[in-house]
Coordinates of C-alpha atoms and ligand atoms in Angstrom, one line a residue:
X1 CA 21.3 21.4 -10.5
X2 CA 18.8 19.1 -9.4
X3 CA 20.9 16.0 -9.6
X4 CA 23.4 18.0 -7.1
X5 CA 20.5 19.2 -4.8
X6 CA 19.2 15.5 -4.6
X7 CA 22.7 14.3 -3.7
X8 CA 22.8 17.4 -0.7
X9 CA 19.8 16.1 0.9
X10 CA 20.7 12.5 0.9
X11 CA 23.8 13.0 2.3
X12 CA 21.7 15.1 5.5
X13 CA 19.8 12.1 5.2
X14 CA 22.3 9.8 6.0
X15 CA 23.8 12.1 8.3
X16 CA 21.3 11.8 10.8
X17 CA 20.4 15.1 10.6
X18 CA 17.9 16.9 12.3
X19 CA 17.2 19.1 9.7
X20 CA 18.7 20.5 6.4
X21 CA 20.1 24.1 6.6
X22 CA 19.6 25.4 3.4
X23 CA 16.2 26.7 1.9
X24 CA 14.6 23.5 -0.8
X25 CA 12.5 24.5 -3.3
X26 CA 10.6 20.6 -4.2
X27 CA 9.3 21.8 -7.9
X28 CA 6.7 18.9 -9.4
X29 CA 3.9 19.3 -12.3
X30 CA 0.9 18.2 -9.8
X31 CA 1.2 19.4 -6.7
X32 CA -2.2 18.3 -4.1
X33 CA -3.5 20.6 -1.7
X34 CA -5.7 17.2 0.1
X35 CA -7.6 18.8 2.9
X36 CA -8.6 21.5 0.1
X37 CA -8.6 18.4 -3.0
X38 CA -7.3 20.9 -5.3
X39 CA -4.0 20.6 -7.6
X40 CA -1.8 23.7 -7.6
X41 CA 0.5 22.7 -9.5
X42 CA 2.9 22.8 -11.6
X43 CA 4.2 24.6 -8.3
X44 CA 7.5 24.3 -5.8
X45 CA 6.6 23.6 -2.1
X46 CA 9.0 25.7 -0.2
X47 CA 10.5 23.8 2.9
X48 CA 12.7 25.1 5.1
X49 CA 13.9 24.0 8.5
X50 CA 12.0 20.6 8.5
X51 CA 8.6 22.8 7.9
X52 CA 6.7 24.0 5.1
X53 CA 6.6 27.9 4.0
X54 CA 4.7 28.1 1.9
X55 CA 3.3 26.3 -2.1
X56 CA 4.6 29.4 -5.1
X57 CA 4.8 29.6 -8.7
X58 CA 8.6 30.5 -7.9
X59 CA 11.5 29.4 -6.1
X60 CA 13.0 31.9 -4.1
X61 CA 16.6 32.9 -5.1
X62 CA 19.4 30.7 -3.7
X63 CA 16.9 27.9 -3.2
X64 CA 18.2 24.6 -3.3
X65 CA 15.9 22.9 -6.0
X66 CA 15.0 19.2 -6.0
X67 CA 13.1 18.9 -9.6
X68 CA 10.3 16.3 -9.6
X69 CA 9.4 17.3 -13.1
X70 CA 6.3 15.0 -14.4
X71 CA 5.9 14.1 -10.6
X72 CA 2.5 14.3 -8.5
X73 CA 3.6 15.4 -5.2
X74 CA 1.5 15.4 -2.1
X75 CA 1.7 15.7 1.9
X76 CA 3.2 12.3 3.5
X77 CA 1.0 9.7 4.6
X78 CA -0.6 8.3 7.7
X79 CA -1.7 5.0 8.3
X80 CA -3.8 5.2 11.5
X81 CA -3.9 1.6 13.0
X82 CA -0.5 -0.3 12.9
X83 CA 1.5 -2.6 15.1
X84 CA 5.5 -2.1 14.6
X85 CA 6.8 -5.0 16.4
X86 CA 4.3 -7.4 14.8
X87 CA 5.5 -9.0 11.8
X88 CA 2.4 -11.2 10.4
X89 CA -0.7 -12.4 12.4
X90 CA -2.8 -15.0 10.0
X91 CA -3.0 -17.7 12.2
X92 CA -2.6 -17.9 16.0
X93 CA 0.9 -20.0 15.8
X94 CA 2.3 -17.1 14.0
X95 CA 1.6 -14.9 16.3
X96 CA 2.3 -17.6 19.7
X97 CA 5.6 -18.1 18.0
X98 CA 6.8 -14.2 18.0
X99 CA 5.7 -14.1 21.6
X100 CA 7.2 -17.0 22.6
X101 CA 10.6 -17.5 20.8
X102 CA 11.8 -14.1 20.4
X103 CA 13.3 -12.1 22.5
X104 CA 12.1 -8.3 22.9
X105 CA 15.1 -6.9 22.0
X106 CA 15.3 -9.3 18.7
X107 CA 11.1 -8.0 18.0
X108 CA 12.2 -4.1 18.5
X109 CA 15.4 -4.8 15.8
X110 CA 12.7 -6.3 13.6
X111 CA 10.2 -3.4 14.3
X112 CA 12.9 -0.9 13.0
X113 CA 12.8 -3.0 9.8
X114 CA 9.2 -2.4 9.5
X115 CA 9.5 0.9 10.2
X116 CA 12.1 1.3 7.5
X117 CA 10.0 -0.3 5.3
X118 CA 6.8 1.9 6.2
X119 CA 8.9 5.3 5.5
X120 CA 10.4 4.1 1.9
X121 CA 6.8 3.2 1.0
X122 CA 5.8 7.3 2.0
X123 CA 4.3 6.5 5.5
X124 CA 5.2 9.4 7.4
X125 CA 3.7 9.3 10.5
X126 CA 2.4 6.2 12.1
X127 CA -0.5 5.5 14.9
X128 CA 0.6 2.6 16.5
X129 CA -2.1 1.2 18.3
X130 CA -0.9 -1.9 20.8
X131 CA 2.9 -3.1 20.9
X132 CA 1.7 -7.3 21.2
X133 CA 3.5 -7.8 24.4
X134 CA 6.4 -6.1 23.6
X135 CA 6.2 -3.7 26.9
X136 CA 7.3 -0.3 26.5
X137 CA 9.0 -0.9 23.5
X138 CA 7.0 0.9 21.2
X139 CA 8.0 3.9 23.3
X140 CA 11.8 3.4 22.5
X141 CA 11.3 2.9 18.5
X142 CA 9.3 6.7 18.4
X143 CA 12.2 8.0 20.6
X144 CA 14.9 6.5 18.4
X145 CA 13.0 8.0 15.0
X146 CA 12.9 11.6 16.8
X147 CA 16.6 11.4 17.9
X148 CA 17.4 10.3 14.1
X149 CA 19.0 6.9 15.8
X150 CA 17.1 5.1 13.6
X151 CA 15.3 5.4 10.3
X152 CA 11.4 5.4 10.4
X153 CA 8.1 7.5 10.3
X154 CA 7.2 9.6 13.4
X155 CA 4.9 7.8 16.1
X156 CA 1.8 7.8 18.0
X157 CA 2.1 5.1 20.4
X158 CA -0.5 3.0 22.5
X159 CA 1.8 0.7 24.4
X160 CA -0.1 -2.4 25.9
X161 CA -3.5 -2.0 24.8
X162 CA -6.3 -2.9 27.4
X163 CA -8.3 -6.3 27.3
X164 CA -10.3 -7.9 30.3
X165 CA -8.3 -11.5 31.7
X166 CA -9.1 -14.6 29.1
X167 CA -10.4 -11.9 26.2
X168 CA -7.0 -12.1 24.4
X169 CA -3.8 -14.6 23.5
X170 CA -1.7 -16.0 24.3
X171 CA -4.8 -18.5 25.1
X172 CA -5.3 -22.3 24.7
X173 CA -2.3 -23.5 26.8
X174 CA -2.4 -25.7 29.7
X175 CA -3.0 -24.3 32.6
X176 CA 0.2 -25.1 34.4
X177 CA 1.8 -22.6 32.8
X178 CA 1.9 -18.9 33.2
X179 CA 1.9 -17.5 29.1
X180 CA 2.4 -14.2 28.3
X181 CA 0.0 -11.9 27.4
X182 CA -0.5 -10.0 24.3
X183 CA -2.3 -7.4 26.0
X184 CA -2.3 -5.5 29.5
X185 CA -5.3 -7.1 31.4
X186 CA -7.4 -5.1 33.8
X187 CA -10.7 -6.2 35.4
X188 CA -12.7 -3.8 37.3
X189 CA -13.2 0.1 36.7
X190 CA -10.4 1.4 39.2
X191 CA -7.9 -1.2 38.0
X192 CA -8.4 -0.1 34.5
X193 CA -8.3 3.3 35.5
X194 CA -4.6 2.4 36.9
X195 CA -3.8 0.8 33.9
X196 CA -4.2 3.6 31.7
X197 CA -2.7 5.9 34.4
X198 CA 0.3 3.4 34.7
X199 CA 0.8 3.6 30.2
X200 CA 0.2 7.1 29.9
X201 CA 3.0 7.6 32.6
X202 CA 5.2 5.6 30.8
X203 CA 4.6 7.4 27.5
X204 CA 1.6 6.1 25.9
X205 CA 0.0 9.0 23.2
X206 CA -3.0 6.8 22.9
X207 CA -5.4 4.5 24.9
X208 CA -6.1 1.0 23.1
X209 CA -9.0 -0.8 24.0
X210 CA -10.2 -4.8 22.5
X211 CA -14.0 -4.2 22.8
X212 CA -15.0 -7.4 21.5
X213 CA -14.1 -11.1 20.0
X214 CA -15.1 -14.0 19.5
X215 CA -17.2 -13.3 16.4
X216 CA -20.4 -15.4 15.7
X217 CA -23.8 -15.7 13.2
X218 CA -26.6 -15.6 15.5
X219 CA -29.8 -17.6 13.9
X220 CA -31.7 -14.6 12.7
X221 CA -28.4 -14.0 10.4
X222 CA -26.4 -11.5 12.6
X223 CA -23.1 -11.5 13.3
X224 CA -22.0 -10.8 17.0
X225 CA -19.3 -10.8 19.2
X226 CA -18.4 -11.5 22.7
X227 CA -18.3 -8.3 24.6
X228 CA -15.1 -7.9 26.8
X229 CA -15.2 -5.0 29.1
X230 CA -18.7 -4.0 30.7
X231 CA -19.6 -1.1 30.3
X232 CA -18.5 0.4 33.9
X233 CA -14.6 -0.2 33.1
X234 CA -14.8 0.9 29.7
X235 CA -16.3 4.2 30.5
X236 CA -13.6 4.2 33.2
X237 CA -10.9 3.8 31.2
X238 CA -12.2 6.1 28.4
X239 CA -13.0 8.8 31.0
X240 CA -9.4 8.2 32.6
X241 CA -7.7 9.1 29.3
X242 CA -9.7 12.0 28.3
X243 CA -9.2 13.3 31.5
X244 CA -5.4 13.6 30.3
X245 CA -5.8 14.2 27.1
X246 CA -5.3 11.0 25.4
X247 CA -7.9 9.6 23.1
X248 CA -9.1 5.5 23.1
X249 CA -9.2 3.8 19.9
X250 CA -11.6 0.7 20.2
X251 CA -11.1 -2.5 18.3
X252 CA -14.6 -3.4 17.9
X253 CA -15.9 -5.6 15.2
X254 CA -19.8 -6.1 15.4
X255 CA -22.7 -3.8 17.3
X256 CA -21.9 -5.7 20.2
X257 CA -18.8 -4.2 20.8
X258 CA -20.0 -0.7 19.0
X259 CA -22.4 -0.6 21.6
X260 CA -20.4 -0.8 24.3
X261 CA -17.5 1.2 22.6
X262 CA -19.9 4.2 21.9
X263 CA -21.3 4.6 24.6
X264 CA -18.0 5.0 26.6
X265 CA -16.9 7.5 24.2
X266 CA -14.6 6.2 22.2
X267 CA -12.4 8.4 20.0
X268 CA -12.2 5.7 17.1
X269 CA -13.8 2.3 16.1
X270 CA -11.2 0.1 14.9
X271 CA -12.0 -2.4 11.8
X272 CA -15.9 -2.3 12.3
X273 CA -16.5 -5.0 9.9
X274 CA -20.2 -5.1 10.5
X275 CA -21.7 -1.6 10.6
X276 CA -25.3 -1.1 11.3
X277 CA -27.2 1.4 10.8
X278 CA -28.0 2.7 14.3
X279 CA -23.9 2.5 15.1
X280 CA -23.1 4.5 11.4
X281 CA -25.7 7.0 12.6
X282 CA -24.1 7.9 16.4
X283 CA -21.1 7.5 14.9
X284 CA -21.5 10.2 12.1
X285 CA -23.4 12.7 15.0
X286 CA -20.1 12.2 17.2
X287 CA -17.6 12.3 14.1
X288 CA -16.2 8.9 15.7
X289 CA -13.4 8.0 13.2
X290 CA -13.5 4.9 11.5
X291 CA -10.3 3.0 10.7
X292 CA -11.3 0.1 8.6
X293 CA -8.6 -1.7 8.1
X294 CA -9.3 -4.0 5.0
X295 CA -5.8 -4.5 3.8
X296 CA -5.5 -7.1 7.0
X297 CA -9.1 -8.1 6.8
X298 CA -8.9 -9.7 3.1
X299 CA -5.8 -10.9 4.1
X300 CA -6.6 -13.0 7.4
X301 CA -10.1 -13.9 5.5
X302 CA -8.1 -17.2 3.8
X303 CA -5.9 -18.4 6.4
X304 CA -8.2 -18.0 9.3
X305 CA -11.4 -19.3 7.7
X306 CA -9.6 -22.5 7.7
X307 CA -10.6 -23.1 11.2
X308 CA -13.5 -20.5 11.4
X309 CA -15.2 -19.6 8.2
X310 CA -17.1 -16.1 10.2
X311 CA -13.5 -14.2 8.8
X312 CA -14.6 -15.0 5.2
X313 CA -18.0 -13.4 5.8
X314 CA -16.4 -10.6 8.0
X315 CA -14.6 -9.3 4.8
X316 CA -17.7 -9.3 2.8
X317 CA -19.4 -7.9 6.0
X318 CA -16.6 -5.2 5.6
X319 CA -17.0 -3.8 2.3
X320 CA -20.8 -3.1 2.8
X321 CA -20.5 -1.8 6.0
X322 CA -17.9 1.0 4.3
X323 CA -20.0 1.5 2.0
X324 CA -22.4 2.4 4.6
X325 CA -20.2 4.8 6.7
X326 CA -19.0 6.5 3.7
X327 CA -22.8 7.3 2.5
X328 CA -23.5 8.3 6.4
X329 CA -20.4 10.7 6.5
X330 CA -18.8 9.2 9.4
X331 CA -14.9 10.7 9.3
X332 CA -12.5 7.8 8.0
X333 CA -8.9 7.9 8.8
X334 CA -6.9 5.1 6.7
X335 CA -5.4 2.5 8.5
X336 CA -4.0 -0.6 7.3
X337 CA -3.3 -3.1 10.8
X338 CA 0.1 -3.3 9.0
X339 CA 2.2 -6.3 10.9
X340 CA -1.4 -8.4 10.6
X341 CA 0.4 -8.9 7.6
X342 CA 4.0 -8.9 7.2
X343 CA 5.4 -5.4 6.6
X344 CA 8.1 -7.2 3.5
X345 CA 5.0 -8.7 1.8
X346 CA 2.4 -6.0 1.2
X347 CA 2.7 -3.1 1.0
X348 CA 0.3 -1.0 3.3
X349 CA -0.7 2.1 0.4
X350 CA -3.2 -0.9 -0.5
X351 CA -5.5 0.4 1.2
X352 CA -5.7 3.4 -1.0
X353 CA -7.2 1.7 -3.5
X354 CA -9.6 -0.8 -1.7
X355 CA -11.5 2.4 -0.7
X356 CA -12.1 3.5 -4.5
X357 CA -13.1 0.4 -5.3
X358 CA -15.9 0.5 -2.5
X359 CA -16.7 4.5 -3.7
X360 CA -14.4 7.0 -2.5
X361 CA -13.3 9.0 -4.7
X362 CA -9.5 9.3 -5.3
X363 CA -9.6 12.8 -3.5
X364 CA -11.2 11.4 -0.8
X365 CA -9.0 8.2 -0.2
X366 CA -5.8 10.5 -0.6
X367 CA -7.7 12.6 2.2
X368 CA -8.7 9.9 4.5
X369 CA -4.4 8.8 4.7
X370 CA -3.2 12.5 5.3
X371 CA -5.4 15.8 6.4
X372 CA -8.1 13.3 7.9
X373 CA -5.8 10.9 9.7
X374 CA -4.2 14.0 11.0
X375 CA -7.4 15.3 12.7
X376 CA -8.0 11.9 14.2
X377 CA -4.2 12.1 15.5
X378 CA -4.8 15.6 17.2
X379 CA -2.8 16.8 14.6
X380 CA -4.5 19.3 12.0
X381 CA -2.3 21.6 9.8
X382 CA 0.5 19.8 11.4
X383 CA 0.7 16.9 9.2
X384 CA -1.1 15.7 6.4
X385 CA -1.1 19.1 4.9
X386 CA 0.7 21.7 3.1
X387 CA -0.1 24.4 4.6
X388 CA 2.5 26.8 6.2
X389 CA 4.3 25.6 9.2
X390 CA 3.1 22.4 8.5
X391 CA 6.1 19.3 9.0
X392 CA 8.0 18.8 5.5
X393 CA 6.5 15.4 5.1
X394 CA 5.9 14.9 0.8
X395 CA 5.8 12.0 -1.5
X396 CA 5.6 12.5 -5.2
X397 CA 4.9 9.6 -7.7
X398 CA 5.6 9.8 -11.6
X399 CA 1.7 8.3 -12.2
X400 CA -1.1 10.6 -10.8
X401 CA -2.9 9.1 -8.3
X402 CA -6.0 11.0 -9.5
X403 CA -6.1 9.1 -12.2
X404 CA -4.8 5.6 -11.1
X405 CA -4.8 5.5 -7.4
X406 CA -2.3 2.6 -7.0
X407 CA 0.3 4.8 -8.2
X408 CA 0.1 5.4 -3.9
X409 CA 2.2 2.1 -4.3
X410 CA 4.2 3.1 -6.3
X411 CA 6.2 6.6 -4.4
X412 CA 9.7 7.6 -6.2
X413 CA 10.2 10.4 -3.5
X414 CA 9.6 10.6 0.1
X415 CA 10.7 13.5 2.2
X416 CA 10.4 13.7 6.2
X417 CA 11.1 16.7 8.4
X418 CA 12.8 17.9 5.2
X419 CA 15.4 15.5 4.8
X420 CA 14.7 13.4 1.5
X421 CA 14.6 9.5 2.3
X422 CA 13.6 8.7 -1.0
X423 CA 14.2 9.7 -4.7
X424 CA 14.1 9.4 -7.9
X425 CA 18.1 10.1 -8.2
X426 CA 18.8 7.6 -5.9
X427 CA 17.0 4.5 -7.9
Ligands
ZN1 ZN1 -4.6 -4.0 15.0

């Protein structure tokens, strides 16, 4: 019976599909309500028409049932700061070389490899913050994934991403060429305001800022940054997105860019690898997610401390400064900067586990990559969730992550809009 059910949904699946017709009845031993950290299982979560019903101790009759006997099962997850059509970004030739040598229509095939990748390793839903001069492209992938063209975990896109002219690469070539640019430059409050009129028009779901760079040790011990907008055209462009609903996500690494960042009122501070205590404070008062990011920072730390040896101390900046925003309760949403590293050499649920180790506890790390992610993506009871009406996005492992949180890297079943992707039949 379950074998046959299994076999049902992957052949939707590989249909294409929108969504399966029948009523599915997912039956597993643990079965985590996240938002409400609370295990109702052994239960079924009833999912019809690409949306949840309901969790019950039954299925209901004629249910097609997809046993994950011994199984945790849990709502999808979201990693909240990605970049698609980036495939590794250790050193600055890696990432010259993608913009330089390949084509965009070559970076978008290799974006819907990442993608694939994401979804098989229970990613769900991704907010992709900044394409890396890849226009609109980003806009294409998270139309081919709802159409069911291609394979892949629902988008929020960002486009271009917003940096002042010289604040990002491609930089360091002579000047007798015209390179292109990584980023959308704007300089000057009404011309970022048209920038973020010009990406939102073109489909942008989110605003993404660079607020700093250029990360330094001043001689009192601190470590700051170079602050790229001032504060006129940030507040512009923040201002310009709210004002159509779109939130700003701010890379900012240090309290000079925090600074800057908050005060604009920004929705989300990107990495913030050195926390103090007067940002973790307004930040905690606003509820201004955190996305932190340390999958990519220990793995840049190496390669780019070759040449500057502030990204070695930025990771151990990082962990304390987690620390400290965990203890201050601002709201963290995982997020991984997945294609900082290559998408086929790690895989992103890391990040799951670097957060115990620094003091979440497993409820809270399974919570910070579905039901809080989903709040920071406008997008509560929605996603992240099982609550009724919620999207059919599960993944179910045979470990409990409870108990050992990498199991997270370890799915056997992933299920999106109700069609199964993944499963344990199909191994
Ligand atoms: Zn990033």
């Amino acid at each position: 019976m379950a074998q046959l059910a299994l076999g049902l949904a992957l052949a939707w699946s590989m249909a294409g599909a929108a969504a399966p017709p029948t009523v599915m009845a997912v039956k597993a031993t643990h079965v985590l309500d996240v938002a409400a950290e609370k295990d109702r299982g052994p239960a079924y979560v009833i999912v019809e028409g690409g949306t949840i019903r309901e969790v019950s101790t039954t299925a209901p009759p004629g249910a097609t049932v997809i046993d994950l006997s011994g199984y945790t099962l849990m709502p999808g997850f979201i990693d909240a700061h990605t970049h698609v059509l980036l495939q590794g970004d250790a050193t600055a030739a890696e990432y010259d070389e993608q913009l330089l040598k390949e084509s965009l229509p070559y970076r978008a095939l290799r974006a819907t490899g990442a993608m694939r990748i994401a979804l098989r390793h229970g990613f769900t839903t991704l907010r992709d913050i900044g394409n890396e001069g890849a226009g609109f492209a980003d806009v294409d992938l998270k139309k081919a994934v709802a159409a069911g063209v291609i394979e892949g975990p629902r988008l929020f896109v960002a486009t271009k991403a917003l940096a002042p002219t010289g604040a990002y690469p491609l930089l360091g070539f002579s000047w007798e060429l015209a390179m292109p640019h990584g980023v959308e430059t704007c300089d000057g409050a009404e011309a970022c305001r048209r920038a973020v009129r010009d990406q939102i028009s073109r489909g942008a779901d989110w605003i993404k800022v660079y607020a700093d760079r250029g990360y330094y040790r001043q001689p009192d011990g601190q470590i700051r940054s170079l602050p790229n907008f001032t504060q006129e055209e940030l507040t512009a462009i923040v201002d310009q997105a709210h004002r159509t609903r779109r939130k700003v996500a701010a890379h900012s690494i240090t309290p000079t860019g925090h600074a800057i960042a908050l005060a604009a009122g920004v929705d989300s501070i990107e990495h913030g690898d050195v926390l103090d205590d007067a940002t973790v404070k307004r930040m905690a008062e606003r509820k201004v997610f955190l996305c932190p990011t340390l999958t990519v920072t220990d793995y840049v730390a190496a390669p780019r401390s070759t040449t500057n040896p502030i990204w070695n101390e930025l990771a151990q900046a990082a962990r304390a400064s987690f620390k400290r925003a965990l203890a201050a309760g601002v709201p963290i949403a995982l997020g991984t900067d997945a294609g900082g590293f290559p998408w086929d050499q790690l895989n992103q649920a890391e990040e799951f586990r670097r957060y115990v180790a620094l003091g979440m506890t497993p409820w809270q790390a399974l919570r910070s990559g579905t039901a809080s992610a989903a709040v920071l993506l406008g997008q509560e009871g929605v996603l992240g969730t099982l609550a009724k009406g919620a999207r059919a996005d599960l993944v179910a492992m045979r470990e409990d992550p409870l108990q050992d949180i990498t199991a997270t890297e370890r799915v056997g079943f992933v299920m999106k809009d109700g069609v199964v992707v993944v499963s344990p039949a199909a191994r």
